[in-house]
Amino acid sequence: MSMTFSGQVALVTGAAAGIGRATAQAFAAAGLKVVAADLDTQAGETTVALIRAAGGEATFVRCDVTKDAEVKALMEQVIATYARLDYAFNNAGIEIEKGKVAEGDEAVFDAIMSVNVKGVWLCMKHQLPLMLAQGGGAIVNTGSVASLGAAPKMSIYAASKHAVLGLTKSAAIEYAKSNIRVNAVCPGVIDTDMFRRAHEADPKKAAFASAMHPVGRIGKVEEIAAAVLYLCSDGASFTTGQALAVDGGFTAA
Ligand code: NAD
């Protein structure tokens, strides 16, 4: 099955780093026009520069996905720039938690839920009307292996990523007859800034992270990008409402 695309324009949130940047680069390498959205203008512009240097087409738009007006303006910018929105990768997310449930902090709860859940909901809220109007599209939301099971000392994050699946599956059913597919990618531990912030200070933790994946290593950003492109591609035309674990066997063990 080939990785072919009937659409031309892809949007990636959280595109200034890690999984988002790699996926924006992969969409561009596949010949799509890319809107790279993020809070971080400087690093987001770097993503666009990397894409252009490789011969691709991309535009950066600064957007805080937790703000309705900014997400609405982002979609307006996508249409103003490239006239349509075929694929959306709603990927911006944060992980800022350090303790068990009883040690949790209200502000941390609100911040994680705001980016990881409200952000995905707002993005879909403003993307779906565009896709409906043009007759179809595909959305991929970033879940996690923490969408599929417990995440000790990351319970708020796990709750937020479980919620991403609730949004994903519900939207998939609501729009199934409208030629819009909605899926989630659920990465295991991936080598990004998020991972390094959490593990670099403690080599034992990093070794543990590798060992918990049956393949014996953590994942690469390109391995998540490939799964996202597959879920958007024509090869996944019968796939909707799914949570695709890309985790080196972690959730199968
Ligand atoms: P990262 O921290 O390297 O990149 C996240 C990007 O999101 C950053 O560029 C940041 O500026 C942006 N962002 C944060 N808040 C935002 C907001 N309010 N509006 C717009 N942009 C915002 O992280 P990553 O590891 O690439 O993670 C990407 C996604 O993958 C997240 O949803 C994360 O939860 C998920 N994930 C990561 C891992 C991992 O091991 N790295 C595993 C499973 C799931």
Coordinates of N, CA, C and O in Angstrom, one line a residue, residues 23-128:
T23 N 7.3 15.7 12.0 CA 6.2 15.4 11.2 C 5.9 16.5 10.2 O 5.6 16.2 9.0
A24 N 6.1 17.7 10.6 CA 6.0 18.8 9.6 C 7.0 18.6 8.5 O 6.7 18.7 7.3
Q25 N 8.3 18.2 8.8 CA 9.3 17.9 7.8 C 8.9 16.7 6.9 O 9.1 16.8 5.7
A26 N 8.3 15.7 7.5 CA 7.9 14.5 6.7 C 6.7 14.9 5.8 O 6.7 14.4 4.6
F27 N 5.7 15.7 6.2 CA 4.7 16.1 5.3 C 5.2 16.9 4.1 O 4.8 16.6 3.0
A28 N 6.2 17.8 4.4 CA 6.7 18.6 3.4 C 7.5 17.7 2.4 O 7.5 17.9 1.2
A29 N 8.3 16.7 2.9 CA 9.1 15.8 2.1 C 8.2 15.0 1.2 O 8.6 14.6 0.1
A30 N 6.9 14.8 1.7 CA 5.9 14.0 0.9 C 5.3 14.9 -0.2 O 4.4 14.5 -0.9
G31 N 5.6 16.2 -0.2 CA 5.1 17.1 -1.3 C 3.9 18.0 -0.8 O 3.4 18.7 -1.6
L32 N 3.6 17.9 0.5 CA 2.5 18.7 1.0 C 3.0 20.1 1.4 O 4.1 20.3 1.8
K33 N 2.0 21.1 1.3 CA 2.3 22.4 1.8 C 2.0 22.3 3.3 O 0.9 21.8 3.7
V34 N 2.8 22.9 4.2 CA 2.7 22.7 5.6 C 2.6 24.0 6.3 O 3.3 25.0 6.1
V35 N 1.6 24.1 7.2 CA 1.5 25.2 8.2 C 2.0 24.6 9.5 O 1.5 23.6 10.1
A36 N 3.1 25.2 10.0 CA 3.7 24.8 11.3 C 3.3 25.8 12.3 O 3.6 27.0 12.2
A37 N 2.5 25.4 13.3 CA 2.0 26.2 14.4 C 2.6 25.9 15.7 O 2.8 24.7 16.0
D38 N 2.9 26.9 16.5 CA 3.5 26.7 17.8 C 3.5 28.0 18.6 O 3.3 29.1 18.1
L39 N 3.7 27.9 19.9 CA 3.9 29.0 20.8 C 5.2 29.7 20.6 O 5.3 30.9 20.7
D40 N 6.2 28.9 20.2 CA 7.6 29.3 20.1 C 7.9 29.8 18.7 O 8.1 29.0 17.8
T41 N 7.9 31.1 18.5 CA 8.1 31.7 17.2 C 9.5 31.3 16.6 O 9.6 30.9 15.5
Q42 N 10.5 31.5 17.4 CA 11.9 31.3 16.9 C 12.1 29.9 16.4 O 12.6 29.6 15.3
A43 N 11.8 28.9 17.3 CA 12.0 27.5 16.9 C 11.0 27.1 15.8 O 11.3 26.3 15.0
G44 N 9.8 27.7 15.8 CA 8.9 27.4 14.7 C 9.4 27.9 13.4 O 9.2 27.2 12.4
E45 N 10.0 29.1 13.4 CA 10.6 29.6 12.2 C 11.7 28.7 11.7 O 12.0 28.6 10.5
T46 N 12.4 28.1 12.7 CA 13.5 27.2 12.3 C 13.0 26.0 11.6 O 13.6 25.5 10.6
T47 N 11.8 25.5 12.1 CA 11.2 24.3 11.4 C 10.9 24.7 10.0 O 11.2 23.9 9.0
V48 N 10.4 25.9 9.8 CA 10.0 26.3 8.4 C 11.3 26.5 7.6 O 11.4 26.0 6.4
A49 N 12.4 27.0 8.2 CA 13.6 27.2 7.4 C 14.2 25.8 7.0 O 14.7 25.6 5.9
L50 N 14.1 24.8 7.9 CA 14.6 23.5 7.6 C 13.8 22.9 6.4 O 14.4 22.3 5.5
I51 N 12.5 23.1 6.4 CA 11.7 22.6 5.4 C 12.0 23.2 4.0 O 12.2 22.6 3.0
R52 N 12.2 24.6 4.1 CA 12.5 25.3 2.8 C 13.9 24.9 2.3 O 14.1 24.8 1.1
A53 N 14.8 24.7 3.2 CA 16.2 24.3 2.8 C 16.2 23.0 2.1 O 17.0 22.7 1.3
A54 N 15.2 22.2 2.5 CA 15.1 20.8 1.8 C 14.2 20.9 0.6 O 13.9 19.8 0.0
G55 N 13.8 22.1 0.2 CA 13.0 22.2 -1.0 C 11.5 22.2 -0.8 O 10.8 22.1 -1.8
G56 N 11.1 22.2 0.4 CA 9.6 22.1 0.7 C 9.0 23.5 0.9 O 9.6 24.5 0.8
E57 N 7.7 23.4 1.1 CA 6.9 24.6 1.2 C 6.2 24.6 2.6 O 5.6 23.7 3.0
A58 N 6.5 25.7 3.3 CA 5.9 25.8 4.7 C 5.8 27.2 5.2 O 6.5 28.1 4.7
T59 N 4.9 27.4 6.1 CA 4.6 28.7 6.7 C 4.5 28.5 8.2 O 3.8 27.6 8.6
F60 N 5.0 29.5 9.0 CA 4.9 29.4 10.4 C 3.7 30.3 10.9 O 3.6 31.4 10.4
V61 N 2.9 29.8 11.8 CA 1.9 30.7 12.4 C 2.0 30.5 13.9 O 2.0 29.4 14.4
R62 N 2.2 31.6 14.6 CA 2.2 31.5 16.1 C 0.8 31.3 16.6 O -0.1 32.0 16.3
C63 N 0.7 30.3 17.5 CA -0.7 30.1 18.1 C -0.5 29.4 19.4 O 0.2 28.4 19.5
D64 N -1.3 29.9 20.4 CA -1.5 29.2 21.6 C -2.7 28.3 21.5 O -3.8 28.9 21.4
V65 N -2.6 27.0 21.5 CA -3.8 26.2 21.2 C -4.8 26.2 22.3 O -5.9 25.6 22.2
T66 N -4.5 26.8 23.4 CA -5.4 26.9 24.5 C -6.4 28.0 24.4 O -7.3 28.2 25.2
K67 N -6.2 28.9 23.4 CA -7.0 30.1 23.2 C -7.9 30.0 22.0 O -7.4 30.0 20.9
D68 N -9.2 30.0 22.2 CA -10.1 29.9 21.1 C -9.9 30.8 20.0 O -9.8 30.4 18.8
A69 N -9.7 32.1 20.3 CA -9.5 33.1 19.3 C -8.3 32.9 18.5 O -8.2 33.1 17.2
E70 N -7.2 32.4 19.1 CA -5.9 32.1 18.4 C -6.1 30.9 17.5 O -5.5 30.9 16.4
V71 N -6.8 29.9 18.0 CA -7.0 28.7 17.1 C -7.8 29.0 15.9 O -7.5 28.6 14.8
K72 N -8.9 29.8 16.2 CA -9.7 30.3 15.0 C -8.9 31.1 14.0 O -9.0 30.8 12.8
A73 N -8.1 32.0 14.5 CA -7.2 32.8 13.7 C -6.2 31.9 12.9 O -5.9 32.2 11.7
L74 N -5.7 30.9 13.6 CA -4.8 29.9 12.9 C -5.5 29.3 11.7 O -4.9 29.3 10.6
M75 N -6.7 28.8 11.9 CA -7.4 28.1 10.7 C -7.6 29.2 9.6 O -7.5 28.8 8.4
E76 N -8.0 30.4 10.0 CA -8.2 31.4 9.0 C -6.9 31.7 8.2 O -6.9 31.9 7.0
Q77 N -5.8 31.6 8.9 CA -4.5 31.9 8.3 C -4.1 30.7 7.3 O -3.6 30.9 6.3
V78 N -4.5 29.5 7.7 CA -4.2 28.3 6.9 C -5.0 28.5 5.5 O -4.4 28.3 4.5
I79 N -6.3 28.9 5.6 CA -7.1 29.1 4.4 C -6.5 30.3 3.6 O -6.5 30.2 2.4
A80 N -6.2 31.4 4.3 CA -5.7 32.6 3.6 C -4.4 32.2 2.8 O -4.1 32.7 1.7
T81 N -3.6 31.3 3.4 CA -2.3 31.0 2.8 C -2.3 29.9 1.7 O -1.8 30.1 0.6
Y82 N -3.1 28.9 2.0 CA -3.0 27.7 1.1 C -4.4 27.3 0.6 O -4.6 26.2 0.0
A83 N -5.5 28.0 1.0 CA -6.8 27.8 0.5 C -7.6 26.6 1.0 O -8.8 26.5 0.7
R84 N -6.9 25.7 1.6 CA -7.6 24.5 2.1 C -6.9 23.8 3.3 O -5.7 24.2 3.6
L85 N -7.5 22.9 4.0 CA -6.8 22.1 5.0 C -7.2 20.7 4.9 O -8.4 20.3 5.2
D86 N -6.3 19.9 4.4 CA -6.6 18.4 4.2 C -6.2 17.6 5.4 O -6.9 16.6 5.7
Y87 N -5.1 17.9 6.0 CA -4.7 17.0 7.1 C -4.3 17.9 8.3 O -3.6 18.9 8.1
A88 N -4.7 17.5 9.5 CA -4.3 18.2 10.7 C -3.7 17.2 11.7 O -4.3 16.2 12.0
F89 N -2.5 17.6 12.2 CA -1.9 16.8 13.3 C -1.9 17.7 14.5 O -1.1 18.6 14.7
N90 N -2.8 17.4 15.4 CA -3.0 18.2 16.7 C -2.1 17.6 17.7 O -2.5 16.6 18.4
N91 N -0.9 18.1 17.8 CA 0.2 17.5 18.6 C 0.7 18.3 19.7 O 1.4 17.7 20.6
A92 N 0.4 19.6 19.8 CA 1.0 20.4 20.9 C 0.6 19.7 22.2 O -0.6 19.4 22.4
G93 N 1.6 19.6 23.1 CA 1.3 19.0 24.4 C 2.4 19.3 25.4 O 3.5 19.6 25.0
I94 N 2.0 19.2 26.7 CA 3.0 19.4 27.7 C 3.0 18.3 28.8 O 2.0 17.6 29.0
E95 N 4.1 18.2 29.5 CA 4.2 17.2 30.6 C 5.1 17.9 31.7 O 6.3 18.1 31.5
I96 N 4.4 18.4 32.7 CA 5.1 19.2 33.7 C 4.9 18.7 35.1 O 5.1 19.4 36.1
E97 N 4.6 17.4 35.2 CA 4.1 16.9 36.5 C 5.2 16.0 37.1 O 6.0 15.4 36.4
K98 N 5.3 16.0 38.5 CA 6.4 15.2 39.1 C 6.0 14.2 40.2 O 6.8 13.4 40.5
G99 N 4.8 14.3 40.6 CA 4.5 13.5 41.8 C 3.3 12.6 41.7 O 2.6 12.5 40.6
K100 N 3.0 11.9 42.8 CA 1.8 11.0 42.8 C 0.5 11.9 42.9 O 0.6 13.1 43.2
V101 N -0.6 11.3 42.8 CA -1.9 12.0 42.8 C -2.0 12.9 44.0 O -2.4 14.1 43.9
A102 N -1.7 12.4 45.2 CA -1.9 13.1 46.4 C -0.9 14.3 46.5 O -1.1 15.2 47.4
E103 N 0.1 14.3 45.7 CA 1.1 15.4 45.7 C 0.8 16.5 44.6 O 1.6 17.4 44.5
G104 N -0.3 16.3 43.9 CA -0.6 17.1 42.8 C -0.9 18.5 43.1 O -1.3 18.9 44.2
D105 N -0.9 19.3 42.1 CA -1.1 20.8 42.2 C -2.2 21.2 41.3 O -2.2 20.8 40.1
E106 N -3.1 22.1 41.7 CA -4.2 22.5 40.9 C -3.8 23.2 39.7 O -4.3 23.0 38.6
A107 N -2.8 24.1 39.8 CA -2.4 24.9 38.6 C -1.8 23.9 37.6 O -2.0 24.2 36.3
V108 N -1.1 22.9 38.0 CA -0.5 21.9 37.1 C -1.6 21.2 36.4 O -1.5 21.0 35.1
F109 N -2.6 20.8 37.1 CA -3.7 20.1 36.5 C -4.4 20.9 35.4 O -4.6 20.5 34.3
D110 N -4.6 22.2 35.8 CA -5.3 23.1 34.8 C -4.4 23.3 33.6 O -4.9 23.3 32.4
A111 N -3.1 23.4 33.8 CA -2.2 23.7 32.6 C -2.2 22.5 31.7 O -2.3 22.7 30.5
I112 N -2.0 21.3 32.3 CA -1.9 20.1 31.4 C -3.2 19.9 30.7 O -3.2 19.6 29.4
M113 N -4.3 20.0 31.4 CA -5.6 19.8 30.7 C -5.9 20.8 29.6 O -6.5 20.5 28.6
S114 N -5.4 22.0 29.9 CA -5.7 23.1 29.0 C -5.0 22.9 27.6 O -5.6 23.0 26.6
V115 N -3.7 22.5 27.7 CA -3.0 22.3 26.4 C -3.4 20.9 25.8 O -3.7 20.9 24.6
N116 N -3.3 19.9 26.6 CA -3.5 18.5 26.0 C -4.9 18.2 25.6 O -5.1 17.4 24.7
V117 N -5.9 18.7 26.3 CA -7.3 18.3 26.0 C -8.0 19.5 25.3 O -8.5 19.4 24.2
K118 N -8.0 20.6 26.0 CA -8.8 21.8 25.4 C -8.1 22.2 24.1 O -8.8 22.5 23.1
G119 N -6.8 22.1 24.0 CA -6.1 22.4 22.8 C -6.5 21.6 21.6 O -6.8 22.0 20.5
V120 N -6.6 20.3 21.9 CA -7.0 19.3 20.8 C -8.5 19.6 20.4 O -8.8 19.6 19.3
W121 N -9.3 19.8 21.5 CA -10.7 20.0 21.2 C -10.9 21.3 20.4 O -11.6 21.3 19.4
L122 N -10.2 22.4 20.8 CA -10.3 23.7 20.0 C -9.9 23.5 18.6 O -10.5 24.0 17.6
C123 N -8.8 22.8 18.4 CA -8.3 22.6 17.0 C -9.3 21.9 16.2 O -9.6 22.3 15.1
M124 N -9.8 20.8 16.7 CA -10.8 20.0 15.9 C -12.1 20.9 15.7 O -12.6 20.8 14.6
K125 N -12.5 21.6 16.7 CA -13.7 22.5 16.6 C -13.5 23.4 15.4 O -14.5 23.6 14.6
H126 N -12.3 23.9 15.2 CA -12.2 24.9 14.1 C -11.7 24.3 12.8 O -11.7 24.9 11.7
Q127 N -11.2 23.0 12.8 CA -10.8 22.3 11.6 C -11.9 21.6 10.9 O -12.0 21.6 9.7
L128 N -12.8 21.0 11.7 CA -13.9 20.2 11.1 C -14.8 21.0 10.1 O -15.1 20.5 9.1

